[in-house]
Amino acid sequence: MAKQVAKQGKLRIIPLGGLGEVGKNMTAYEFNHKIIIVDTGIMFPENDMLGIDYIIPDFAYVRERAEQVVGIIITHGHEDHIGAIPHVVRAIQAPVYATPLTRGLIEVKLARAGGVERAQLNTVQAGQTLELGPFKIEFFHLSHSIPDAVGLGITTPAGLVVHTSDFKFDLSPVDGWPADYAKLAEFSKRGVDLLLSDSTNAERPGWTPSEMVIGPAFDRVLSESKGRVIIATFASLISRIQQVADAATRHGRKMALAGPSMVDNVKIARKLGYLNIADELLVPIDQALNMQDHKVVLMCTGSQGEPASIVGRLSTGTNRQFDLKPGDTVVLSSHPIPGNEETVSKTINRLLRRGAHVIYDGVLPVHVSGHASQEEQKLMLNLVKPKHFLPIHGELRQLTRHAALAEEVGIRKEDIFVVENGQIVELSGGNVRLGERIPGEYIFVDGESIGDIDDGVMREREMLARNGILLIDISLDKMTGRLLHEPEIVTRGFVSPQDAETLVPEVRRRVMEMVNGGGLENQKDIVGAVKSYLHEAVKRRPMVFVTLSKA
Ligand SMILES: [Zn+2]
Ligand SMILES: [Zn+2]
């Protein structure tokens, strides 16, 4: 029996991201006007979010209470947990706590973001306990697809909460460091009031295979490929990079890293001892490009088919440093993030069309998930034996499935809370209830501008993509005011070349008529006339721009 301790006060759990979606994980814990933040992730945009680089959580709730924040705790170095850290530490001057590798990856990220010299970074180790205001935080090791991942035991006078963050129960992890089962059992002995656990794979029965299964698949690719092998994964999937290095060594190939994030992350992970790569294995990319094809493995980003990534550019023939050549094998060593399936599929098709041999999950097991499947989720619930359960990290369907699993292992339905971002959950007097709702929206980040891309801009981009664009360039003689030459017309993305052959001359004729008739006084009129003509002729409403120069 757990010892009964009087519970005092109210702990408020504020899900800012990762509940009801995959990505941008961020949770705030608030007790007596003191706040800790757990994780500050980003989410990758979906197909229909055009031109958006990434999305960060709406963290207005904690930004407005910045002086109450006593610490920012990061569980591991994946983008969906650290990606938004530059934005958060610019707004909130609180100390950041992370394990050594996670801290190293945060440093790389902050250095590249620039302008955040003030960040107060602190190193913690799995097994350590940290006191921050009313919070006692116990860090415990969990296996995942990156070394040095931790879960948290968070004790306040209101009780004990266990926050797993991402995990899988990998019994033969690449870094040889399994989960801290003893700590989980110890928590349960103390009595866990609430468990927050990773729901990503709640729809997958069984166990997630160990990261080890990838080794033989890589062996096969490296031994059977006669040419270069290009392996794409996330720059933060440190365990995978280790496996590629090990396979390259076994097959007498040198390894080169393409892309700054890959280069920087490998550098810091090697320096801190989390990547074991011999100096002689690594060669600079320009050297690798001049070596015999069957002697090299190139590692790069772009496993999600991101257009700006190296694999994205290779698929469209627009990579500057090197291009695909006959005999190349491209390995996509990751699984499409929900919403990215279509982009990944198109990228695979484009790579194939350009003559590459393409290997992806489904052809060979070149990827395993880093997240617990159903049996492991049940094991977590059984080990921790929480009184209440709050599934995190997943879309509503995964959260709901995880809730059903919790019921299967004996947690009462009324003690399980399926909520999405912005729904505050409160723990007090040993009971959990729902609090108020706060906004839990998307903040779009597009290059330099943050958050000022509203729905209007998104709609405009959508229209551009759907309806295309027509540019009319008019040059006038500045002495006579007459056309120097016929208007130049460029169309993009709204009519077939055949249709353009008849449409463009007609548009040109109408524009010339208007200009010669003095209609240039109002460029808007020209735009309007062209638009209504196009709508009438081809039922499309592209965006129409008129540029005017005088020479
Ligand atoms: Zn992760
Ligand atoms: Zn994650």
Coordinates of C-alpha atoms and ligand atoms in Angstrom, one line a residue:
M1 CA 0.0 0.0 0.0
A2 CA 1.2 3.5 -0.8
K3 CA 1.8 5.7 2.2
Q4 CA -0.9 8.3 2.4
V5 CA 0.5 11.8 2.3
A6 CA -1.8 14.8 2.7
K7 CA -2.2 16.5 -0.6
Q8 CA -2.2 20.3 -0.7
G9 CA -2.8 22.9 -3.3
K10 CA -3.6 22.6 -6.9
L11 CA -1.3 21.6 -9.8
R12 CA -2.4 22.9 -13.1
I13 CA -1.3 21.0 -16.3
I14 CA -1.5 23.2 -19.4
P15 CA -1.1 21.3 -22.7
L16 CA 0.3 23.9 -25.1
G17 CA 1.2 21.4 -27.9
G18 CA 1.3 17.8 -28.9
L19 CA -2.2 16.9 -27.7
G20 CA -4.5 16.3 -30.7
E21 CA -1.7 16.5 -33.1
V22 CA 1.7 14.9 -33.8
G23 CA 4.5 17.4 -33.1
K24 CA 5.3 20.7 -31.3
N25 CA 5.2 19.1 -27.9
M26 CA 5.0 21.6 -25.0
T27 CA 3.4 21.3 -21.6
A28 CA 3.4 23.8 -18.7
Y29 CA 2.9 22.8 -15.1
E30 CA 1.7 25.5 -12.7
F31 CA 1.6 25.4 -9.0
N32 CA 1.0 28.4 -6.7
H33 CA 1.9 30.9 -9.5
K34 CA 5.2 29.1 -10.3
I35 CA 5.5 27.4 -13.7
I36 CA 7.8 24.9 -15.3
I37 CA 7.7 24.2 -19.0
V38 CA 8.3 20.7 -20.4
D39 CA 9.6 20.7 -24.0
T40 CA 9.4 23.3 -26.7
G41 CA 8.8 21.5 -29.9
I42 CA 8.0 22.4 -33.5
M43 CA 5.7 20.7 -36.0
F44 CA 6.4 20.4 -39.7
P45 CA 3.9 21.9 -41.9
E46 CA 1.4 19.9 -43.8
N47 CA 1.1 19.9 -47.5
D48 CA -1.6 22.6 -47.6
M49 CA 0.4 25.0 -45.5
L50 CA 2.4 26.6 -48.3
G51 CA 5.7 28.3 -47.7
I52 CA 5.6 27.6 -44.0
D53 CA 8.9 26.5 -42.6
Y54 CA 7.6 25.1 -39.3
I55 CA 4.9 25.7 -36.7
I56 CA 5.5 26.5 -33.1
P57 CA 3.0 26.2 -30.2
D58 CA 1.0 29.2 -29.1
F59 CA 2.7 29.7 -25.8
A60 CA 1.0 33.0 -24.9
Y61 CA -0.1 31.5 -21.6
V62 CA 3.5 31.1 -20.3
R63 CA 4.8 34.2 -22.2
E64 CA 2.3 36.4 -20.3
R65 CA 3.5 34.8 -17.1
A66 CA 7.2 34.8 -18.0
E67 CA 8.4 36.0 -14.6
Q68 CA 6.6 33.0 -13.0
V69 CA 8.5 30.5 -15.1
V70 CA 11.2 28.8 -12.9
G71 CA 12.5 26.4 -15.4
I72 CA 12.3 25.0 -19.0
I73 CA 12.9 21.3 -19.1
I74 CA 13.7 19.5 -22.3
T75 CA 13.3 15.7 -22.4
H76 CA 15.3 14.9 -25.5
G77 CA 16.9 16.4 -28.6
H78 CA 14.3 15.7 -31.3
E79 CA 12.8 18.7 -33.2
D80 CA 9.3 18.1 -31.9
H81 CA 10.8 18.8 -28.4
I82 CA 13.5 21.3 -28.8
G83 CA 12.7 23.0 -32.2
A84 CA 10.9 26.1 -30.7
I85 CA 13.6 26.7 -28.0
P86 CA 15.0 29.9 -29.7
H87 CA 11.5 31.4 -29.7
V88 CA 10.8 30.4 -26.1
V89 CA 14.1 31.6 -24.6
R90 CA 13.8 34.9 -26.4
A91 CA 10.5 35.5 -24.7
I92 CA 11.1 33.8 -21.3
Q93 CA 14.3 34.3 -19.4
A94 CA 14.2 31.1 -17.4
P95 CA 17.0 28.5 -16.9
V96 CA 16.9 25.6 -19.3
Y97 CA 17.6 22.1 -18.0
A98 CA 18.6 19.1 -20.3
T99 CA 20.8 16.1 -20.3
P100 CA 24.3 16.5 -21.9
L101 CA 23.4 15.4 -25.5
T102 CA 20.1 17.3 -25.5
R103 CA 21.9 20.4 -24.2
G104 CA 24.5 20.0 -27.0
L105 CA 21.8 19.9 -29.6
I106 CA 20.0 22.9 -28.0
E107 CA 23.3 24.8 -28.2
V108 CA 23.6 24.0 -31.9
K109 CA 20.1 25.2 -32.5
L110 CA 20.5 28.4 -30.5
A111 CA 23.8 29.2 -32.3
R112 CA 22.2 28.8 -35.7
A113 CA 19.1 30.8 -34.7
G114 CA 21.3 33.7 -33.4
G115 CA 20.4 36.4 -31.0
V116 CA 19.9 34.2 -28.0
E117 CA 23.2 34.6 -26.2
R118 CA 21.3 35.1 -22.9
A119 CA 19.9 31.5 -22.7
Q120 CA 20.8 30.0 -19.4
L121 CA 21.6 26.4 -20.1
N122 CA 22.1 23.8 -17.4
T123 CA 23.1 20.1 -17.6
V124 CA 21.2 17.5 -15.7
Q125 CA 21.8 13.7 -15.7
A126 CA 19.3 10.9 -15.7
G127 CA 18.9 9.8 -12.1
Q128 CA 19.3 13.3 -10.8
T129 CA 16.7 15.3 -8.8
L130 CA 16.2 19.0 -9.3
E131 CA 14.2 21.4 -7.1
L132 CA 12.6 24.4 -8.8
G133 CA 10.3 26.4 -6.6
P134 CA 7.5 24.0 -5.5
F135 CA 8.5 21.4 -8.1
K136 CA 10.8 18.4 -7.3
I137 CA 11.8 16.9 -10.7
E138 CA 13.3 13.5 -10.9
F139 CA 14.9 12.7 -14.3
F140 CA 14.9 9.0 -15.3
H141 CA 16.3 7.4 -18.4
L142 CA 14.1 6.1 -21.1
S143 CA 15.1 4.4 -24.4
H144 CA 14.0 6.2 -27.6
S145 CA 15.6 6.7 -31.0
I146 CA 18.1 9.3 -29.6
P147 CA 20.4 8.7 -26.7
D148 CA 20.0 10.6 -23.4
A149 CA 16.2 10.8 -23.4
V150 CA 14.6 11.2 -20.1
G151 CA 11.1 11.1 -18.5
L152 CA 10.2 13.1 -15.5
G153 CA 8.7 12.5 -12.1
I154 CA 7.2 15.8 -11.0
T155 CA 6.4 16.1 -7.3
T156 CA 4.5 19.1 -5.9
P157 CA 2.5 19.3 -2.7
A158 CA -0.5 18.3 -4.9
G159 CA 1.0 14.9 -5.6
L160 CA 3.3 13.0 -8.0
V161 CA 2.9 13.2 -11.7
V162 CA 5.0 11.1 -14.2
H163 CA 5.6 12.6 -17.6
T164 CA 7.2 10.0 -19.9
S165 CA 7.6 12.1 -23.0
D166 CA 8.7 9.9 -26.0
F167 CA 9.8 6.4 -25.3
K168 CA 9.9 2.8 -26.4
F169 CA 11.0 -0.2 -24.3
D170 CA 14.0 -1.2 -26.4
L171 CA 15.7 -4.1 -24.8
S172 CA 18.8 -3.8 -27.0
P173 CA 19.1 0.0 -27.6
V174 CA 21.9 1.3 -29.9
D175 CA 23.5 3.1 -27.0
G176 CA 23.2 0.0 -24.7
W177 CA 21.2 2.0 -22.1
P178 CA 17.8 0.6 -21.5
A179 CA 14.9 2.3 -19.6
D180 CA 15.1 2.8 -15.9
Y181 CA 12.5 0.2 -15.0
A182 CA 13.4 0.4 -11.3
K183 CA 12.6 4.0 -11.1
L184 CA 9.2 3.5 -12.7
A185 CA 8.5 0.8 -10.2
E186 CA 9.6 3.0 -7.4
F187 CA 7.3 5.8 -8.5
S188 CA 4.4 3.3 -8.4
K189 CA 5.3 2.3 -4.8
R190 CA 5.1 6.0 -3.8
G191 CA 1.8 6.3 -5.6
V192 CA 1.4 8.1 -8.9
D193 CA -1.5 10.5 -9.0
L194 CA -1.3 11.1 -12.8
L195 CA 0.6 9.6 -15.7
L196 CA 1.2 11.5 -19.0
S197 CA 2.4 9.0 -21.6
D198 CA 3.4 8.9 -25.3
S199 CA 0.5 7.9 -27.5
T200 CA 2.2 8.2 -30.9
N201 CA 1.9 4.4 -31.7
A202 CA -1.3 3.7 -29.7
E203 CA -2.9 2.1 -32.8
R204 CA 0.0 -0.3 -33.3
P205 CA -0.4 -3.7 -31.7
G206 CA 2.5 -5.6 -30.2
W207 CA 6.0 -4.3 -29.5
T208 CA 8.0 -1.8 -31.5
P209 CA 11.1 -3.7 -32.8
S210 CA 14.4 -2.8 -31.3
E211 CA 16.5 -0.2 -33.2
M212 CA 18.9 -3.1 -33.7
V213 CA 16.8 -4.6 -36.5
I214 CA 18.0 -1.9 -38.8
G215 CA 21.6 -3.1 -38.8
P216 CA 21.0 -6.1 -41.1
A217 CA 18.9 -4.0 -43.5
F218 CA 21.7 -1.5 -43.8
D219 CA 24.1 -4.3 -44.3
R220 CA 22.1 -5.6 -47.2
V221 CA 21.9 -2.2 -48.9
L222 CA 25.6 -1.4 -48.5
S223 CA 26.7 -4.8 -49.8
E224 CA 24.3 -5.0 -52.7
S225 CA 24.6 -1.5 -54.0
K226 CA 27.3 -1.1 -56.6
G227 CA 27.2 2.7 -56.5
R228 CA 26.9 5.4 -54.0
V229 CA 24.4 5.0 -51.1
I230 CA 22.7 8.2 -50.0
I231 CA 20.9 7.8 -46.6
A232 CA 18.4 10.3 -45.5
T233 CA 17.1 10.7 -42.0
F234 CA 16.5 13.4 -39.4
A235 CA 19.5 15.3 -38.3
S236 CA 18.5 14.6 -34.7
L237 CA 18.1 10.9 -35.1
I238 CA 21.5 10.3 -33.5
S239 CA 21.0 6.6 -33.0
R240 CA 20.4 6.1 -36.7
I241 CA 23.5 8.0 -37.6
Q242 CA 25.5 5.7 -35.3
Q243 CA 24.0 2.7 -37.1
V244 CA 24.9 4.1 -40.5
A245 CA 28.5 4.7 -39.3
D246 CA 28.7 1.1 -38.0
A247 CA 27.4 -0.3 -41.3
A248 CA 29.7 1.8 -43.3
T249 CA 32.7 0.6 -41.3
R250 CA 31.6 -3.1 -41.8
H251 CA 31.4 -2.6 -45.6
G252 CA 34.6 -0.6 -46.1
R253 CA 32.8 2.6 -47.1
K254 CA 33.6 6.1 -46.0
M255 CA 30.9 8.3 -44.6
A256 CA 30.2 11.9 -45.6
L257 CA 27.7 14.3 -44.1
A258 CA 25.7 16.7 -46.3
G259 CA 23.9 19.7 -44.9
P260 CA 24.7 22.0 -42.0
S261 CA 22.3 20.5 -39.4
M262 CA 23.7 17.0 -40.0
V263 CA 27.3 18.2 -39.7
D264 CA 26.7 20.3 -36.6
N265 CA 24.7 17.6 -34.7
V266 CA 27.2 14.9 -35.5
K267 CA 30.0 17.2 -34.3
I268 CA 28.5 17.9 -30.9
A269 CA 27.3 14.3 -30.4
R270 CA 30.8 13.0 -31.1
K271 CA 32.4 15.6 -28.9
L272 CA 30.1 14.6 -26.0
G273 CA 30.7 10.9 -26.6
Y274 CA 27.2 9.9 -27.8
L275 CA 28.4 9.0 -31.3
N276 CA 31.2 6.6 -31.7
I277 CA 32.6 7.4 -35.2
A278 CA 36.3 7.0 -35.9
D279 CA 38.0 10.0 -37.5
E280 CA 39.1 7.9 -40.5
L281 CA 35.6 6.9 -41.3
L282 CA 34.4 10.5 -41.9
V283 CA 35.4 12.3 -45.0
P284 CA 34.4 15.8 -46.1
I285 CA 31.6 15.8 -48.7
D286 CA 33.7 17.2 -51.5
Q287 CA 36.3 14.5 -51.0
A288 CA 33.5 11.8 -50.9
L289 CA 32.2 13.1 -54.3
N290 CA 35.5 12.4 -55.9
M291 CA 35.9 8.9 -54.5
Q292 CA 34.9 5.6 -56.1
D293 CA 31.1 5.3 -55.9
H294 CA 31.0 2.0 -54.0
K295 CA 33.3 3.4 -51.4
V296 CA 31.0 6.0 -50.0
V297 CA 27.9 6.6 -47.9
L298 CA 26.4 10.1 -48.0
M299 CA 24.2 11.0 -45.0
C300 CA 21.8 13.8 -45.4
T301 CA 18.4 15.2 -44.4
G302 CA 15.2 15.1 -46.4
S303 CA 13.6 11.8 -45.4
Q304 CA 10.3 13.6 -45.3
G305 CA 10.7 14.8 -48.8
E306 CA 11.0 18.4 -47.7
P307 CA 11.5 20.4 -50.9
A308 CA 14.4 22.5 -49.5
S309 CA 16.2 19.4 -48.1
I310 CA 19.0 17.6 -50.0
V311 CA 16.9 14.6 -50.9
G312 CA 14.0 17.0 -51.9
R313 CA 16.4 18.8 -54.2
L314 CA 18.0 15.6 -55.5
S315 CA 14.5 14.5 -56.5
T316 CA 14.0 17.6 -58.6
G317 CA 17.5 17.8 -59.9
T318 CA 18.2 21.1 -58.2
N319 CA 20.8 20.2 -55.6
R320 CA 23.8 22.4 -56.1
Q321 CA 26.7 20.4 -54.6
F322 CA 26.0 17.1 -56.3
D323 CA 23.3 15.4 -58.4
L324 CA 22.0 11.9 -58.7
K325 CA 23.9 9.6 -61.0
P326 CA 23.3 6.2 -62.4
G327 CA 23.8 3.5 -59.8
D328 CA 22.9 5.7 -56.8
T329 CA 20.8 4.1 -54.1
V330 CA 18.7 6.5 -51.9
V331 CA 17.6 5.2 -48.5
L332 CA 14.8 7.0 -46.7
S333 CA 15.4 6.0 -43.1
S334 CA 12.4 7.4 -41.4
H335 CA 8.6 7.1 -41.5
P336 CA 6.5 9.8 -43.0
I337 CA 5.1 12.1 -40.2
P338 CA 1.3 12.1 -40.3
G339 CA 0.3 14.5 -43.0
N340 CA 3.6 14.1 -44.9
E341 CA 2.7 10.8 -46.6
E342 CA 1.8 12.4 -49.9
T343 CA 5.0 14.5 -50.1
V344 CA 7.2 11.5 -49.3
S345 CA 5.4 9.4 -51.8
K346 CA 5.9 12.0 -54.5
T347 CA 9.5 12.4 -53.6
I348 CA 10.1 8.6 -54.0
N349 CA 8.4 8.7 -57.4
R350 CA 10.6 11.6 -58.5
L351 CA 13.8 9.9 -57.3
L352 CA 12.8 6.7 -59.2
R353 CA 12.0 8.8 -62.3
R354 CA 15.5 10.3 -62.1
G355 CA 17.0 6.9 -62.1
A356 CA 17.8 6.3 -58.4
H357 CA 17.3 3.0 -56.7
V358 CA 15.1 3.9 -53.7
I359 CA 14.8 2.0 -50.5
Y360 CA 12.3 2.9 -47.8
D361 CA 10.4 1.3 -45.0
G362 CA 8.3 -1.3 -46.7
V363 CA 11.0 -2.3 -49.1
L364 CA 13.5 -3.2 -46.4
P365 CA 13.3 -2.5 -42.6
V366 CA 15.5 0.6 -42.8
H367 CA 13.4 2.3 -40.2
V368 CA 11.8 1.4 -36.9
S369 CA 9.7 3.7 -34.8
G370 CA 11.1 5.3 -31.7
H371 CA 7.8 5.1 -30.0
A372 CA 6.1 2.5 -27.8
S373 CA 3.5 0.2 -29.3
Q374 CA 0.4 -1.0 -27.5
E375 CA 2.1 -3.7 -25.4
E376 CA 4.8 -1.3 -24.2
Q377 CA 2.2 1.4 -23.5
K378 CA 0.4 -1.2 -21.3
L379 CA 3.7 -2.1 -19.7
M380 CA 4.3 1.5 -18.8
L381 CA 0.8 1.8 -17.3
N382 CA 1.4 -1.4 -15.4
L383 CA 4.7 -0.3 -14.0
V384 CA 3.6 3.1 -13.0
K385 CA 0.1 2.2 -11.9
P386 CA -1.2 5.7 -12.0
K387 CA -4.5 6.7 -10.3
H388 CA -5.3 9.0 -13.3
F389 CA -4.2 8.9 -16.9
L390 CA -3.7 11.7 -19.5
P391 CA -2.5 10.4 -22.9
I392 CA -0.2 12.9 -24.6
H393 CA 1.7 13.1 -28.0
G394 CA -0.8 12.1 -30.6
E395 CA -3.8 13.0 -32.7
L396 CA -7.2 12.5 -31.1
R397 CA -7.5 9.0 -32.6
Q398 CA -4.2 7.9 -30.9
L399 CA -5.1 9.6 -27.6
T400 CA -8.4 7.9 -27.6
R401 CA -6.9 4.5 -28.5
H402 CA -4.3 5.0 -25.7
A403 CA -7.2 5.8 -23.3
A404 CA -8.9 2.5 -24.3
L405 CA -5.6 0.6 -23.5
A406 CA -5.5 2.2 -20.1
E407 CA -9.0 1.0 -19.4
E408 CA -7.9 -2.5 -20.5
V409 CA -5.2 -2.5 -17.8
G410 CA -7.7 -1.5 -15.2
I411 CA -7.8 2.3 -15.0
R412 CA -11.3 3.5 -14.5
K413 CA -12.9 5.4 -17.4
E414 CA -13.6 8.4 -15.2
D415 CA -10.0 8.6 -14.3
I416 CA -8.8 8.9 -17.9
F417 CA -8.7 12.3 -19.5
V418 CA -8.6 12.7 -23.3
V419 CA -8.0 16.3 -24.0
E420 CA -6.5 18.5 -26.7
N421 CA -4.2 21.5 -26.6
G422 CA -5.4 24.3 -24.5
Q423 CA -7.6 22.2 -22.1
I424 CA -6.2 22.7 -18.6
V425 CA -6.2 19.7 -16.4
E426 CA -6.0 20.1 -12.6
L427 CA -4.8 17.8 -9.9
S428 CA -5.8 18.7 -6.3
G429 CA -6.8 16.7 -3.3
G430 CA -5.7 13.5 -5.1
N431 CA -8.3 14.1 -7.8
V432 CA -8.1 15.2 -11.4
R433 CA -10.6 17.4 -13.1
L434 CA -10.8 19.6 -16.1
G435 CA -10.0 23.3 -15.8
E436 CA -10.7 26.1 -18.2
R437 CA -9.7 26.2 -21.9
I438 CA -7.1 28.5 -23.3
P439 CA -6.3 29.1 -26.9
G440 CA -4.1 26.3 -28.3
E441 CA -3.5 27.6 -31.8
Y442 CA -0.8 27.3 -34.5
I443 CA 1.9 29.9 -34.9
F444 CA 3.4 29.7 -38.4
V445 CA 7.0 30.5 -38.8
D446 CA 8.1 31.5 -42.3
G447 CA 11.7 32.4 -42.6
E448 CA 12.2 35.5 -40.5
S449 CA 8.6 36.4 -39.8
I450 CA 6.9 34.7 -36.9
G451 CA 3.3 34.6 -36.2
D452 CA 2.2 37.3 -38.6
I453 CA 1.2 34.8 -41.2
D454 CA -2.5 34.6 -40.5
D455 CA -5.2 32.5 -42.2
G456 CA -5.6 35.3 -44.8
V457 CA -2.0 34.8 -46.0
M458 CA -2.5 31.1 -46.0
R459 CA -5.6 31.4 -48.0
E460 CA -3.8 33.7 -50.5
R461 CA -1.0 31.1 -50.9
E462 CA -3.5 28.4 -51.4
M463 CA -5.2 30.4 -54.1
L464 CA -1.9 31.0 -55.8
A465 CA -1.1 27.3 -55.7
R466 CA -4.6 26.3 -56.9
N467 CA -5.2 29.0 -59.5
G468 CA -1.8 30.0 -60.7
I469 CA -0.5 33.3 -61.6
L470 CA -0.4 35.6 -64.7
L471 CA 2.1 38.4 -65.0
I472 CA 1.8 41.2 -67.5
D473 CA 4.8 43.4 -68.0
I474 CA 4.2 46.7 -69.9
S475 CA 7.0 48.9 -71.1
L476 CA 6.2 52.4 -72.2
D477 CA 8.3 55.0 -74.1
K478 CA 8.6 57.7 -71.5
M479 CA 8.6 60.5 -74.1
T480 CA 5.6 59.4 -76.1
G481 CA 3.7 57.3 -73.5
R482 CA 3.2 54.6 -76.2
L483 CA 4.0 50.9 -75.8
L484 CA 7.7 50.2 -76.5
H485 CA 6.8 46.7 -77.5
E486 CA 3.9 44.3 -77.0
P487 CA 3.2 43.5 -73.4
E488 CA 5.1 40.5 -72.1
I489 CA 2.9 37.9 -70.5
V490 CA 4.0 35.0 -68.3
T491 CA 1.7 32.4 -66.9
R492 CA 2.5 29.9 -64.1
G493 CA 0.4 27.0 -63.0
F494 CA -3.1 27.7 -64.3
V495 CA -3.4 26.7 -68.0
S496 CA -1.8 24.0 -70.1
P497 CA 0.8 25.2 -72.6
Q498 CA -1.8 24.4 -75.4
D499 CA -4.4 26.6 -73.8
A500 CA -1.9 29.3 -73.2
E501 CA -1.2 29.4 -76.9
T502 CA -4.7 30.8 -77.5
L503 CA -5.2 32.6 -74.2
V504 CA -2.0 34.6 -74.1
P505 CA -2.4 36.4 -77.5
E506 CA -6.0 37.2 -76.6
V507 CA -4.9 38.7 -73.2
R508 CA -2.2 40.6 -75.0
R509 CA -4.6 42.0 -77.5
R510 CA -7.0 43.2 -74.9
V511 CA -4.3 44.8 -72.7
M512 CA -2.9 46.6 -75.8
E513 CA -6.3 47.9 -76.6
M514 CA -6.8 49.2 -73.1
V515 CA -3.4 50.8 -72.9
N516 CA -3.8 52.5 -76.2
G517 CA -7.2 53.6 -75.2
G518 CA -5.7 55.3 -72.1
G519 CA -6.8 52.6 -69.7
L520 CA -3.4 52.5 -68.1
E521 CA -4.5 55.3 -65.8
N522 CA -5.8 52.5 -63.7
Q523 CA -3.8 49.3 -63.5
K524 CA -6.6 47.8 -61.5
D525 CA -8.9 48.1 -64.4
I526 CA -6.5 46.1 -66.5
V527 CA -6.2 43.4 -63.8
G528 CA -10.0 43.3 -63.5
A529 CA -10.6 43.0 -67.3
V530 CA -8.0 40.3 -67.7
K531 CA -9.4 38.4 -64.8
S532 CA -12.9 38.4 -66.0
Y533 CA -11.8 37.4 -69.5
L534 CA -9.9 34.4 -68.1
H535 CA -12.8 33.4 -65.9
E536 CA -15.1 33.6 -68.9
A537 CA -12.7 31.7 -71.2
V538 CA -11.3 29.0 -68.9
K539 CA -13.2 29.3 -65.6
R540 CA -10.1 30.1 -63.6
R541 CA -9.2 33.0 -61.4
P542 CA -5.4 33.2 -61.3
M543 CA -3.7 36.0 -59.5
V544 CA -3.0 38.7 -62.0
F545 CA -0.2 41.3 -61.6
V546 CA 0.7 44.2 -63.9
T547 CA 4.1 45.7 -63.8
L548 CA 4.8 48.9 -65.6
S549 CA 8.1 50.4 -66.6
K550 CA 9.0 53.5 -68.7
A551 CA 12.2 53.8 -70.7
Ligands
ZN1 ZN 11.4 12.0 -29.9
ZN2 ZN 8.4 13.5 -30.0

